[in-house]
Steps between C-alpha positions, in 0.01 A plus 500: 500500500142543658416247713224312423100567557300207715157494452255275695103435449341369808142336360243438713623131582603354805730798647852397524542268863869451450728750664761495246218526204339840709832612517586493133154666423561750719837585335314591153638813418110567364190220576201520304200319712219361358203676655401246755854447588535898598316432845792239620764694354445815728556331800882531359495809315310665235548354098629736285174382270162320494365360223180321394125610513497592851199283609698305767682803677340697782407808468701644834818314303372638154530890627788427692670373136287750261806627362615138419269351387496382075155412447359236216178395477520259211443137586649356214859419712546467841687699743805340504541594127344823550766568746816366247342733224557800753815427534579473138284812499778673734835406314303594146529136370465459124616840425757540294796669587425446845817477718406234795687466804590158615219354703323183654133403574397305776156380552386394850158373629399332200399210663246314714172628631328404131689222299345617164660834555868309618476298190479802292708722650798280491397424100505904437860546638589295152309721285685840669828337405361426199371910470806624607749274273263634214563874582960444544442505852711329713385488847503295848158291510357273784224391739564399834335341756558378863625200359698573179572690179337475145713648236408510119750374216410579119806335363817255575672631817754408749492596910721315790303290762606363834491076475202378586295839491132386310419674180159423320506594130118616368488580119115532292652366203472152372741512229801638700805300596691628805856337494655511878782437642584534879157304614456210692243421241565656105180592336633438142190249407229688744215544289345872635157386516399560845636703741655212722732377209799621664461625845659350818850503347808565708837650373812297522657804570687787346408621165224385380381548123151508277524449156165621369432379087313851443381758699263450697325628871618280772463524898802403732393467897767475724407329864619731756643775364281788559795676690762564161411562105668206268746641236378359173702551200372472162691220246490606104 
């Protein structure tokens, strides 16, 4: 069996102040760096790729990376996406008969420095889920921070939480009904119509469960647990 493939984007966010979170973007088998990130990223060791329109990266950093560098000029998405469509780019995404190793993505320094780009770089990480389910793929997905872990669901899943750990549920769908079981607090009559609707839960612990009534792109953020990936397994 090959082992599996961990990729990481580092945007141009805050740059990762936990130990444990530098650590595990470090261990990326490949990281992709938004082009402002690049700078911070050398002090550790040089990204296997750049990506964006190279208006934020210095030029000593820009020569020193010329044969890394995956250039878009288009202003249409931002770099974070730019960066995810490399990456499909790499493992031929959306091609058929393409054979894909197992693999994960990881995004890091998503967040702070500019709250309209935090908001919408946690609200893309649902829409790559959503790309990849579209195209069979299969595939590791999160965000992390200093502080904790968004992972996208598109459908009714199970995972096993410690009691106690928090667990805020985010879904842009007013006509879906999550089902739980395992919270503190069950969602079954949350109406999604703004984003607080079911955040600040806690897990009573051990398996917890999401009963979604369609598919539908929702956002999981875990408190505190930026150091591990959560094992989500998909209910038919």
């Amino acid at each position: 069996m090959r082992p599996a493939v961990s990729y990481g984007i580092l945007c141009d966010g805050d740059f990762p102040g936990s130990q444990e979170v530098r650590d595990r973007l470090l261990s990326c088998d490949v990281v992709v760096c938004c082009d402002g990130a690049a700078s911070q990223f050398m002090r550790f060791r040089r990204p296997e790729f750049v990506v964006g329109d190279m208006d934020s990266l210095p030029e000593g950093v820009m020569e020193d990376l010329s044969d890394r560098l995956f250039q878009v000029s288009e202003q249409e998405s931002n770099d974070l996406s730019k960066a995810f469509r490399c990456i499909c780019s790499m493992l031929r995404i959306g091609q058929e008969g393409r054979s894909l190793p197992e693999f994960s993505i990881t995004v890091f320094g998503a967040t702070g420095k500019r709250e309209d780009h935090t908001l919408g770089n946690i609200s893309l990480l649902a829409d790559f889920a959503e790309y990849l389910d579209r195209n069979g793929v299969r595939a590791g997905l999160e965000l992390v921070t200093d502080y904790g872990v968004f992972v996208p669901v598109l459908g009714s899943c199970t995972f096993e939480l410690p009691e106690g750990q928090s667990l805020s549920i985010f879904a842009f769908d007013q006509e879906l009904n999550i089902v739980s079981t395992g919270l503190q607090y069950p969602t079954d009559r949350v109406r999604f119509d703004m984003w607080w609707k079911a955040a600040l839960n806690r897990a009573s612990g051990g398996r917890v469960e999401l009963r979604m009534s369609r598919p539908s792109k929702v956002l999981l953020y875990l408190s505190g647990w930026h150091g591990r990936s959560l094992n989500v397994q998909e209910i038919k």
